[in-house]
Amino acid sequence: MLLQENMGLEEKLKILADAAKYDVACTSSGVDRKGKKGYTGNTISGGICHSFGADGRCISLLKILMTNWCIYDCKYCVNRCSNDVIRTAFTPDEICELTMEFYKRNYIEGLFLSSGVVESADKTMELLYEAIWKLRNIHKFRGYIHVKAIPGADRQLIERVGFLADRMSINLELPTADSLKKLCPGKTREKILLPMRQIQAGITENRNELAIYRSAPRFVPAGQSTQMIVGATPENDYQMVSVAEALYRNYNLKRVFYSAFVPVVPDKSLPAVSGGPPLLREHRLYQADWLLRFYGFRADELLSAERPNFNIFLDPKCDWAVRHLEEFPVEVMTADYGKLLRVPGLGVRSAKRIVMARRTGRLSYGDLKKFGVVLKRAVFFLTCCGKMMIPVRMEENFITSQLMGEERKKVWDMGNENSFRQLSLFEDWKPDAVPEVTDAKKALFGEM
Amino acid sequence: MTVFLCKNGFDGILCGVYDIYASRLPLSDCSLELEREYEPLLFAQYQEVPLEAWKAKKVAEKIKSFMSEESYIYLYRASLHKSPERGNWIFKFIALGLTAGRKVLGMLQNPAVYEIFQMNRYVGNEAHFLVEFLRFERLKSGIYYGKVGPESQVLELVAVHFADRFPDMDWMIYDEKHKAAAFHASTGHWVIRENVEKEAVEKWKGEGNSDVYVNMWKTFFHTIAIEERTNPRCQRTMLPLRYRKYMTEFQ
């Protein structure tokens, strides 16, 4: 490999942004920091997206690698050392310049700095530290900074970076240790989990300190996140969701991101992906992730060892609901908040609105619609003042078939963006119900 | 039916509410319209409401103390909405609030509360969109200039955000739809001016500002998208087309 350093800034940006684009995390949320005279920038806890790329993903941070030079040879990665691409590197000053100039034009919310590993993990981490130190102290930047922790880097270095950054992340990449060994020679699960544990401990300690000294410096205030690749190895959805749940519970992660596997470099140990990246699977995993974080579901409620993968035609919440019809219908006026959250078609916001509004009077289905409840799904699971909106047979097959018609179109759209489909006169987007014997008889005798 | 015609702006509407109560007419026979935007009715009496600061202040105090600070903020933001009926909805909300008290904001099933809630949300969303999608360009003079064209009059909400973010910069935001501009000086002071004509701004701005970072940003924007995941519909949902004509990367 040859490192090309005397290249124009724009060319470097093109190469190093291209190399960074497979990292999913681009959030600028989790920390509120007011602006200050003499400094540039502030942060808002909800985060701000500044643009949306042609793939519909938000662009919030200047997502770049410091260098795409890497000593590792992870099979799925564009920057693996055996891949023949142009290698280049930003100097810390160039990173600062780009961040500040983009920030002042309101293009970005801050910096997402990652890097290939040069020489050693420690050396790389030192370079990252230098860049963000300059950004914070020389350029007086108060915007958002997200930095990758390099697995295997020295404890002290990670700690020093943590006091400058808002969020840190270490990518788990693959959900099991076996897959990791197979695809990432040179990385081990321990090496990844160790800094994750360290950052978690640092955050807890810092929180205790802040409770006593309000102006103490803050350590990774927006928490840490990680990312897993979907579809590069044979793990099923149940394993993925269980790992995510364990990470949320044991490591207090803010987010786990899922990235549908895009084959960039062919390798014999990687699966051949026909029909593009597994976007639907990724979508289902995100839906389940939301259920874990905001809706009080557990991984073993959604899936089990016998049913290890998500239903293609139903979203995880509907899927759970039709298998647990004994819990429904739920009465809007009296059910507690946790129960409401489990109704398909109700989200956090609409459930909160219902709880707020029902204190002052009765609700009708029209009101529910106004609050943002998706009645198309919710009608099967709700009663409002004791009445269902339409007569519903509380039966798994019936409800499933009703729900599927709607979902099927979405699923088809996801796989066949920008293509066309023959319109069918009968059963358009409806499941193909097999006629029963009685139906055949009725048709024969002209009753139907 | 007596229709009260009030001046534009939040204070104007609050004065209208004050005069309705001061007239001692039954509330169900009154409605409040904006002087510049109303549709005349055949069988109605019209009464003009002059703008008097003390009346607006009195109503504002009443809202804050009797309902809540939050209700006041909701009403203020609803008054920035483009709907010509905003005056009347604000009046109805206040009328309801004066009987319901602190719990008025929770009464979402009531049409007045729901309308105010929706207008507030719309205005808040639009302000947030501008915070996201506004683009500054650096002029030769070193001033950062951004142009927007929102439906609601959200310039103030947007300027507050940027005043906090860039306290040491000279910048200006021009709202070409409402012909208003926010000016911020590097000292930290800022003002909003009404009736700023487009031609004047263009003339002041001058032609031919070449900025190397514009091209770099475009490069970054196009590079960061993953080709295998192209999804224009998702992009359109997240980034509505009407904002794109003001954005650097789509020009």
XYZ file of C-alpha atoms in Angstrom:
699
model
C 0.000 0.000 0.000
C 1.063 3.521 -0.694
C -0.219 6.509 1.189
C -0.860 9.476 -1.082
C -0.667 12.629 0.941
C -0.222 15.417 -1.571
C -3.708 15.401 -2.938
C -6.273 18.219 -3.099
C -8.607 18.563 -0.144
C -11.670 17.857 -2.272
C -10.179 14.654 -3.652
C -9.269 13.481 -0.180
C -12.764 14.262 1.011
C -14.221 12.184 -1.794
C -12.087 9.160 -0.964
C -12.423 9.337 2.797
C -16.157 10.044 2.801
C -16.674 7.178 0.399
C -14.748 4.911 2.737
C -16.810 6.015 5.736
C -20.264 5.753 4.228
C -20.967 2.205 5.379
C -21.013 3.363 8.970
C -24.672 3.776 9.801
C -24.692 6.002 12.849
C -25.247 9.596 11.901
C -27.180 10.873 14.859
C -26.469 14.125 16.619
C -28.768 13.526 19.547
C -28.429 12.964 23.262
C -26.887 16.138 24.573
C -28.089 19.697 25.120
C -25.387 22.345 25.158
C -26.048 26.064 24.857
C -23.915 28.335 22.746
C -21.343 30.594 24.371
C -19.734 33.891 23.442
C -16.303 33.302 21.983
C -17.206 29.803 20.801
C -18.945 28.391 17.743
C -21.840 26.016 17.989
C -24.328 24.367 20.296
C -26.082 21.008 20.429
C -29.719 20.051 20.827
C -30.765 16.865 22.544
C -33.194 15.846 19.819
C -30.483 16.086 17.190
C -30.708 17.890 13.857
C -30.512 16.269 10.415
C -29.157 18.649 7.829
C -29.835 16.805 4.642
C -30.944 13.493 3.228
C -28.876 11.617 0.675
C -30.164 9.820 -2.414
C -30.495 6.668 -0.304
C -32.833 8.477 2.107
C -30.373 8.322 5.007
C -29.949 11.432 7.059
C -26.780 13.470 6.804
C -26.237 15.087 10.124
C -22.514 14.874 10.725
C -19.463 15.236 8.545
C -18.817 11.510 8.354
C -15.220 10.872 7.344
C -12.317 8.595 8.052
C -9.103 10.178 9.184
C -7.357 7.656 6.964
C -8.448 4.648 4.970
C -5.069 3.009 5.553
C -5.658 -0.111 7.619
C -3.547 -2.956 8.899
C -6.520 -5.257 9.370
C -8.043 -7.504 6.776
C -11.729 -7.745 7.678
C -13.381 -9.537 4.792
C -16.460 -7.311 4.362
C -14.684 -3.954 4.632
C -13.769 -1.657 1.717
C -10.635 -0.596 3.513
C -9.237 -4.080 4.148
C -5.496 -4.091 3.577
C -5.688 -6.571 0.722
C -8.108 -4.371 -1.231
C -6.600 -2.294 -3.993
C -7.865 1.250 -3.398
C -6.157 4.620 -3.224
C -5.053 5.279 0.349
C -4.916 8.769 1.760
C -5.163 10.614 5.053
C -6.368 13.919 6.457
C -4.113 15.915 8.709
C -5.776 17.074 11.956
C -5.763 20.642 10.612
C -7.595 19.649 7.467
C -10.255 17.913 9.540
C -10.695 21.051 11.636
C -10.900 23.277 8.577
C -13.566 21.186 6.883
C -15.632 20.824 10.035
C -15.575 24.513 10.883
C -16.299 25.770 7.376
C -19.121 23.279 6.810
C -20.535 24.012 10.242
C -20.621 27.767 9.693
C -22.628 27.285 6.501
C -25.094 25.119 8.422
C -24.284 22.069 6.291
C -23.595 19.827 9.256
C -24.218 19.396 12.942
C -20.713 18.292 13.800
C -18.064 15.710 13.107
C -18.169 11.917 12.970
C -14.571 10.837 12.979
C -13.532 7.286 12.383
C -10.359 5.797 11.024
C -8.597 2.788 9.646
C -5.884 1.474 11.926
C -2.437 2.898 11.171
C 0.548 1.127 12.708
C -1.233 0.321 15.955
C -4.476 1.047 17.767
C -2.694 3.445 20.130
C -1.102 5.447 17.353
C -4.463 5.819 15.585
C -6.241 6.828 18.743
C -3.575 9.464 19.394
C -4.125 10.981 15.964
C -7.878 11.069 16.495
C -7.304 12.730 19.842
C -5.090 15.381 18.301
C -7.729 16.264 15.695
C -10.588 16.703 18.125
C -8.387 18.418 20.716
C -7.572 21.077 18.136
C -11.196 21.372 17.139
C -12.342 21.938 20.718
C -9.476 24.073 21.996
C -8.079 26.017 19.064
C -11.193 26.415 16.933
C -13.457 26.699 20.002
C -15.985 24.280 18.571
C -19.034 23.489 20.724
C -20.953 21.386 18.207
C -21.381 17.630 18.194
C -18.460 15.214 17.948
C -18.805 11.475 17.521
C -15.564 9.491 17.649
C -14.875 5.847 17.068
C -12.962 4.086 19.805
C -10.355 1.837 18.233
C -10.482 -1.689 19.688
C -7.275 -2.417 21.578
C -6.358 1.210 22.255
C -4.884 2.247 25.567
C -7.329 2.968 28.416
C -5.975 6.418 29.092
C -6.253 7.478 25.475
C -9.879 6.409 25.323
C -10.567 8.296 28.502
C -8.965 11.475 27.187
C -10.956 11.284 23.967
C -14.130 10.656 25.958
C -13.825 14.011 27.705
C -13.774 15.820 24.347
C -16.346 13.798 22.400
C -20.119 13.735 22.812
C -20.644 10.199 21.699
C -18.295 7.270 21.216
C -18.899 4.016 19.467
C -17.192 0.704 18.947
C -18.647 -1.462 16.252
C -19.499 -4.984 17.252
C -19.785 -5.731 13.485
C -20.914 -9.348 13.892
C -23.230 -10.696 16.560
C -21.278 -13.819 17.527
C -17.645 -14.418 18.390
C -17.385 -17.220 15.834
C -18.402 -15.070 12.896
C -16.064 -12.371 14.071
C -13.174 -14.837 14.094
C -14.083 -15.986 10.629
C -14.451 -12.588 8.953
C -12.152 -10.385 11.020
C -8.810 -12.028 11.604
C -6.961 -9.787 14.050
C -10.054 -8.660 15.981
C -11.545 -10.539 18.896
C -14.779 -10.017 20.764
C -12.902 -9.284 24.001
C -10.984 -6.502 22.314
C -14.277 -4.895 21.272
C -16.175 -5.374 24.516
C -13.356 -4.160 26.760
C -13.418 -0.491 25.674
C -17.223 -0.653 25.599
C -17.190 -1.684 29.260
C -14.635 0.999 30.051
C -16.741 3.745 28.481
C -19.823 2.501 30.329
C -17.961 2.617 33.644
C -16.626 6.074 32.777
C -20.115 7.397 32.066
C -21.500 6.041 35.339
C -18.613 7.449 37.330
C -18.946 10.790 35.591
C -22.649 10.924 36.370
C -21.950 10.476 40.060
C -19.316 13.157 39.898
C -21.680 15.561 38.115
C -24.241 15.068 40.855
C -21.772 16.605 43.304
C -19.827 19.050 41.127
C -22.165 20.489 38.547
C -19.399 21.997 36.460
C -17.210 18.892 36.291
C -16.099 18.027 32.741
C -18.508 15.661 31.039
C -17.492 12.242 29.808
C -19.241 10.974 26.616
C -22.463 12.829 27.563
C -24.468 11.456 24.623
C -23.610 7.854 25.468
C -22.228 5.157 23.222
C -23.572 3.211 20.295
C -22.588 0.246 18.163
C -23.404 -1.386 14.855
C -23.987 -4.903 13.535
C -23.948 -6.128 9.973
C -27.092 -7.940 8.865
C -26.848 -10.807 6.436
C -23.085 -11.308 6.107
C -23.083 -14.317 8.428
C -25.690 -17.021 9.111
C -27.026 -15.634 12.437
C -30.803 -15.462 12.650
C -32.965 -12.572 13.793
C -33.449 -14.037 17.250
C -29.699 -14.029 17.872
C -29.380 -10.466 16.592
C -32.207 -9.142 18.750
C -30.957 -11.000 21.813
C -27.497 -9.526 21.382
C -28.998 -6.066 21.005
C -31.094 -6.567 24.130
C -28.048 -7.714 26.099
C -26.128 -4.650 24.919
C -28.897 -2.306 26.009
C -29.223 -4.014 29.359
C -25.617 -4.795 30.287
C -23.735 -2.026 28.551
C -26.330 0.786 28.710
C -25.891 1.529 25.037
C -27.885 4.428 23.584
C -28.357 2.803 20.203
C -27.594 -0.384 18.315
C -27.525 0.167 14.565
C -28.095 -2.504 11.933
C -26.526 -2.308 8.547
C -27.758 -4.440 5.657
C -24.764 -6.169 4.165
C -23.620 -4.581 0.906
C -21.027 -6.725 -0.893
C -18.245 -4.306 -1.800
C -15.303 -6.673 -2.092
C -15.867 -10.238 -3.260
C -14.541 -12.900 -0.927
C -15.087 -16.615 -0.686
C -16.158 -16.432 2.966
C -18.932 -13.931 2.224
C -22.415 -14.884 1.040
C -23.473 -14.012 -2.473
C -26.330 -11.536 -2.135
C -28.804 -11.629 -4.953
C -31.411 -8.897 -5.222
C -29.515 -6.234 -3.328
C -28.849 -5.783 0.379
C -31.365 -7.401 2.809
C -33.268 -4.177 3.412
C -36.483 -5.765 4.618
C -34.652 -7.778 7.246
C -32.846 -4.660 8.390
C -36.194 -2.829 8.548
C -37.740 -5.561 10.715
C -34.747 -5.474 13.048
C -35.109 -1.735 13.493
C -38.827 -2.167 14.195
C -37.981 -4.756 16.842
C -35.259 -2.512 18.245
C -37.828 0.241 18.781
C -40.120 -2.244 20.500
C -37.293 -3.131 22.877
C -36.358 0.430 23.697
C -39.642 2.305 23.815
C -42.478 -0.206 24.018
C -41.390 -2.448 26.867
C -41.053 -5.638 24.840
C -38.476 -8.337 25.529
C -36.581 -10.179 22.806
C -37.996 -13.563 23.828
C -41.537 -12.247 23.460
C -40.982 -11.320 19.844
C -39.031 -14.374 18.728
C -37.978 -17.719 20.099
C -35.571 -20.508 19.237
C -38.424 -22.272 17.401
C -39.426 -19.164 15.464
C -36.067 -17.499 15.001
C -36.918 -15.091 12.169
C -39.360 -12.244 11.721
C -42.478 -12.601 9.645
C -41.970 -11.073 6.214
C -45.583 -9.997 5.879
C -46.290 -8.620 9.342
C -44.378 -6.125 11.395
C -43.096 -7.539 14.718
C -45.748 -5.805 16.804
C -48.691 -7.030 14.710
C -47.096 -10.443 14.631
C -46.911 -10.494 18.415
C -50.470 -9.194 18.762
C -52.136 -11.802 16.551
C -50.392 -14.535 18.497
C -51.627 -13.058 21.787
C -55.266 -12.356 21.063
C -56.133 -13.242 24.663
C -54.770 -9.800 25.641
C -57.111 -7.978 23.288
C -59.264 -6.032 22.715
C -57.941 -3.225 24.877
C -60.298 -0.525 26.149
C -59.021 2.929 25.225
C -60.626 4.732 28.165
C -59.291 2.507 30.931
C -56.234 0.550 29.774
C -52.956 1.624 31.336
C -50.226 3.249 29.259
C -48.145 0.082 28.970
C -51.124 -1.859 27.604
C -51.914 0.860 25.067
C -48.342 0.820 23.815
C -48.714 -2.824 22.892
C -51.615 -2.189 20.530
C -50.557 -2.258 16.860
C -51.138 1.128 15.256
C -50.503 3.027 18.479
C -47.186 4.717 19.044
C -45.587 6.481 21.965
C -47.022 9.844 20.977
C -50.564 8.717 20.270
C -50.651 6.671 23.477
C -49.518 9.716 25.468
C -52.139 11.878 23.800
C -54.838 9.354 24.640
C -53.780 9.186 28.283
C -53.767 12.984 28.478
C -57.064 13.557 26.699
C -59.150 10.845 28.364
C -58.760 12.562 31.745
C -61.032 15.358 30.556
C -63.697 13.448 28.688
C -64.791 10.580 26.498
C -62.984 9.768 23.281
C -64.397 8.656 19.963
C -62.767 6.823 17.055
C -62.623 10.156 15.218
C -60.580 11.589 18.086
C -58.218 8.610 18.006
C -57.616 9.173 14.338
C -56.791 12.802 15.012
C -54.288 11.773 17.699
C -52.335 9.847 15.092
C -53.571 6.319 15.792
C -53.332 4.154 12.675
C -56.870 2.796 12.745
C -56.195 0.465 9.833
C -54.262 -1.720 12.239
C -55.689 -0.644 15.583
C -59.388 -1.390 14.860
C -58.812 -5.092 15.386
C -57.393 -4.616 18.848
C -59.274 -1.677 20.381
C -62.595 -0.892 21.941
C -63.576 2.711 22.475
C -66.121 3.289 25.263
C -66.902 -0.413 25.109
C -67.544 -0.581 21.377
C -65.485 -1.896 18.515
C -65.419 0.255 15.411
C -66.347 -2.573 13.070
C -67.470 -6.115 13.918
C -64.288 -8.170 14.252
C -63.953 -11.887 14.653
C -61.253 -12.348 17.297
C -59.546 -15.067 15.366
C -55.915 -15.275 14.377
C -56.361 -16.187 10.717
C -58.996 -13.575 10.033
C -57.051 -10.703 11.571
C -53.786 -11.823 10.011
C -55.297 -11.837 6.552
C -56.770 -8.369 7.075
C -53.462 -6.961 8.272
C -51.405 -8.644 5.598
C -53.107 -7.019 2.633
C -51.836 -3.646 3.720
C -48.355 -4.747 4.723
C -47.775 -6.793 1.603
C -47.746 -3.756 -0.630
C -45.124 -2.075 1.539
C -42.950 -5.172 1.513
C -43.187 -5.381 -2.243
C -42.310 -1.703 -2.595
C -39.197 -2.182 -0.520
C -37.812 -4.902 -2.741
C -38.961 -3.530 -6.082
C -38.430 0.211 -5.897
C -39.131 1.936 -9.227
C -40.504 -1.064 -11.050
C -43.990 -2.021 -12.198
C -46.401 -4.808 -11.513
C -49.286 -6.314 -13.421
C -52.577 -5.120 -11.992
C -54.767 -8.012 -11.002
C -58.545 -7.798 -10.980
C -59.029 -10.251 -8.138
C -57.208 -10.371 -4.850
C -55.073 -7.314 -5.389
C -52.632 -7.244 -2.472
C -54.899 -9.646 -0.634
C -53.629 -13.012 0.521
C -54.691 -15.950 -1.567
C -57.310 -17.551 0.623
C -57.981 -21.168 -0.267
C -61.732 -21.703 -0.768
C -63.178 -24.224 1.651
C -65.340 -27.184 0.737
C -68.485 -25.376 1.844
C -67.644 -22.459 -0.434
C -67.342 -24.818 -3.372
C -70.722 -26.336 -2.550
C -72.352 -22.933 -2.240
C -70.926 -21.882 -5.587
C -72.210 -25.104 -7.137
C -75.776 -24.594 -5.907
C -75.826 -20.963 -6.840
C -75.930 -19.645 -3.253
C -72.885 -17.500 -3.788
C -73.129 37.865 14.660
C -70.493 40.424 15.468
C -67.148 40.025 13.794
C -64.176 41.713 15.388
C -61.462 42.671 12.943
C -58.070 42.716 14.577
C -54.613 43.753 13.440
C -52.128 41.179 12.255
C -49.781 39.552 14.716
C -50.153 37.951 18.125
C -50.699 41.218 19.989
C -53.392 42.210 17.516
C -55.254 38.957 18.116
C -54.983 39.308 21.899
C -56.415 42.836 21.648
C -59.293 41.362 19.677
C -59.985 38.882 22.466
C -59.905 41.697 25.020
C -62.410 43.755 23.039
C -64.757 40.814 22.597
C -64.906 40.362 26.363
C -65.128 44.117 26.944
C -68.131 44.356 24.585
C -70.165 42.123 26.949
C -71.813 40.420 23.973
C -72.587 36.710 24.302
C -69.441 34.845 23.230
C -71.283 32.540 20.859
C -72.301 35.581 18.803
C -68.777 36.830 18.374
C -65.968 35.813 16.114
C -62.504 37.151 15.506
C -60.998 37.692 12.077
C -57.770 39.151 10.845
C -58.178 42.525 9.221
C -56.170 41.666 6.127
C -57.300 38.116 5.525
C -61.039 37.857 6.268
C -63.881 36.867 3.961
C -66.781 39.317 4.381
C -70.113 37.902 5.597
C -73.459 39.294 4.485
C -75.319 39.386 7.793
C -72.705 40.442 10.256
C -71.682 43.581 12.012
C -68.049 44.466 11.850
C -66.071 46.138 14.542
C -62.471 47.180 14.176
C -59.991 46.540 16.937
C -57.121 48.997 17.328
C -53.758 47.741 18.538
C -53.158 48.723 22.145
C -50.233 47.212 23.963
C -51.763 47.274 27.455
C -54.759 45.192 26.325
C -52.557 42.533 24.779
C -50.428 42.457 27.892
C -53.427 42.028 30.132
C -54.757 39.087 28.123
C -51.282 37.515 27.983
C -50.935 37.750 31.766
C -54.339 36.158 32.194
C -53.409 33.245 29.915
C -50.145 32.641 31.744
C -51.608 32.794 35.222
C -54.952 31.100 34.644
C -53.982 28.464 32.056
C -50.244 27.891 31.843
C -47.015 29.216 30.350
C -47.184 26.322 27.942
C -50.622 27.345 26.692
C -49.255 30.811 26.068
C -46.404 29.423 23.978
C -48.842 27.218 22.044
C -51.035 30.207 21.270
C -48.117 32.373 20.259
C -46.829 29.796 17.836
C -50.323 29.161 16.463
C -50.518 32.880 15.688
C -47.564 32.446 13.315
C -49.483 29.896 11.247
C -50.663 30.769 7.749
C -54.312 29.774 8.315
C -56.671 32.786 7.987
C -58.778 31.342 10.829
C -56.021 31.385 13.396
C -57.476 34.458 15.134
C -60.829 32.805 15.681
C -59.317 29.547 16.946
C -57.146 31.422 19.410
C -60.226 33.265 20.667
C -62.108 29.982 21.081
C -59.178 28.390 22.876
C -58.963 31.282 25.302
C -62.723 31.224 25.870
C -62.512 27.522 26.709
C -59.402 28.005 28.816
C -61.087 30.641 30.948
C -63.570 28.029 32.115
C -61.351 24.922 32.069
C -58.251 26.492 33.619
C -54.957 24.632 33.810
C -56.152 21.430 32.226
C -57.178 23.059 28.949
C -54.156 21.857 26.963
C -55.074 18.236 27.656
C -58.584 18.564 26.199
C -57.558 17.395 22.774
C -61.017 16.179 21.850
C -62.232 19.791 21.831
C -61.921 21.217 18.303
C -60.419 24.512 19.483
C -57.690 22.802 21.488
C -57.004 20.353 18.711
C -56.699 23.089 16.087
C -54.302 25.097 18.250
C -52.357 21.921 18.972
C -52.056 21.196 15.261
C -51.104 24.724 14.283
C -48.473 24.772 17.000
C -47.091 21.473 15.751
C -47.052 22.645 12.148
C -45.252 25.860 13.003
C -42.795 24.015 15.244
C -42.075 21.485 12.514
C -41.550 24.119 9.918
C -39.168 26.044 12.163
C -37.277 22.810 12.751
C -37.120 22.113 9.020
C -35.544 25.513 8.485
C -33.041 24.948 11.268
C -32.108 21.782 9.426
C -32.198 22.872 5.824
C -31.212 26.535 5.860
C -27.910 27.068 4.073
C -25.619 30.026 4.576
C -23.371 31.285 1.862
C -20.323 33.327 2.654
C -20.358 36.683 0.918
C -17.231 38.600 -0.043
C -17.765 40.909 2.893
C -17.489 37.934 5.261
C -21.178 38.005 6.118
C -23.064 34.715 6.057
C -26.319 34.996 4.132
C -29.195 32.507 4.049
C -32.489 32.673 2.166
C -35.685 30.854 3.145
C -39.301 30.744 1.988
C -41.437 29.190 4.739
C -45.230 29.054 4.813
C -45.444 30.235 8.422
C -43.819 33.293 9.911
C -41.142 31.343 11.716
C -38.207 33.679 11.143
C -37.996 34.616 14.799
C -37.946 31.008 16.012
C -35.216 30.206 13.511
C -33.148 33.285 14.301
C -33.185 32.471 18.025
C -31.556 29.143 17.245
C -28.828 30.618 15.075
C -28.167 33.467 17.490
C -27.297 30.847 20.076
C -25.300 28.760 17.637
C -23.224 31.486 15.988
C -22.869 34.254 18.584
C -19.653 35.614 17.041
C -20.635 35.712 13.405
C -22.200 38.321 11.169
C -25.151 36.680 9.538
C -28.455 37.465 7.945
C -31.509 35.368 7.114
C -33.961 36.618 4.527
C -37.530 35.281 4.413
C -38.563 36.011 0.835
C -42.177 34.953 1.328
C -42.939 37.314 4.207
C -40.372 39.908 3.164
C -38.684 39.926 6.521
C -35.031 39.665 7.445
C -33.082 38.824 10.576
C -29.747 40.573 11.036
C -27.165 39.382 13.515
C -23.957 41.242 14.307
C -20.803 39.672 15.684
C -21.403 41.615 18.884
C -24.305 39.278 19.572
C -27.148 41.717 18.926
C -29.823 40.863 16.455
C -33.003 42.366 15.014
C -35.839 41.418 12.704
C -36.926 43.897 10.059
C -40.240 43.736 8.235
C -40.915 44.892 4.658
C -37.491 44.154 3.252
C -37.794 44.028 -0.533
C -36.143 41.275 -2.504
C -34.461 43.642 -4.956
C -32.783 45.542 -2.145
C -31.363 42.326 -0.724
C -30.121 41.103 -4.105
C -28.445 44.434 -4.766
C -26.789 44.486 -1.374
C -25.641 40.910 -1.720
C -23.832 41.460 -5.026
C -22.978 38.912 -7.689
C -20.391 36.220 -8.123
C -19.505 34.839 -4.757
C -17.230 31.902 -5.347
C -16.858 29.640 -2.381
C -14.655 26.526 -2.523
C -16.589 24.820 0.243
C -19.765 24.790 -1.843
C -18.224 22.311 -4.240
C -16.702 20.298 -1.436
C -20.088 20.008 0.215
C -21.684 18.847 -3.032
C -18.949 16.251 -3.426
C -19.503 15.026 0.103
C -23.270 14.949 -0.340
C -23.109 12.802 -3.454
C -20.376 10.525 -2.147
C -22.008 9.663 1.146
C -25.069 7.989 -0.421
C -24.850 4.227 -0.894
C -25.755 3.386 -4.464
C -27.211 -0.047 -3.701
C -29.720 1.532 -1.313
C -31.020 4.329 -3.546
C -34.468 5.308 -2.311
C -35.824 8.582 -3.722
C -39.203 8.169 -2.067
C -37.675 8.007 1.388
C -35.549 11.020 0.546
C -38.619 12.948 -0.562
C -40.523 12.136 2.621
C -37.706 13.297 4.839
C -36.742 16.318 2.756
C -39.802 17.882 1.072
C -39.199 19.298 -2.383
C -40.199 22.856 -1.522
C -37.117 23.287 0.670
C -34.713 22.082 -1.981
C -34.634 25.194 -4.103
C -32.903 27.012 -1.252
C -30.355 24.285 -0.577
C -26.781 24.336 -1.795
C -26.553 20.647 -2.637
C -29.573 20.709 -4.957
C -28.551 23.808 -6.921
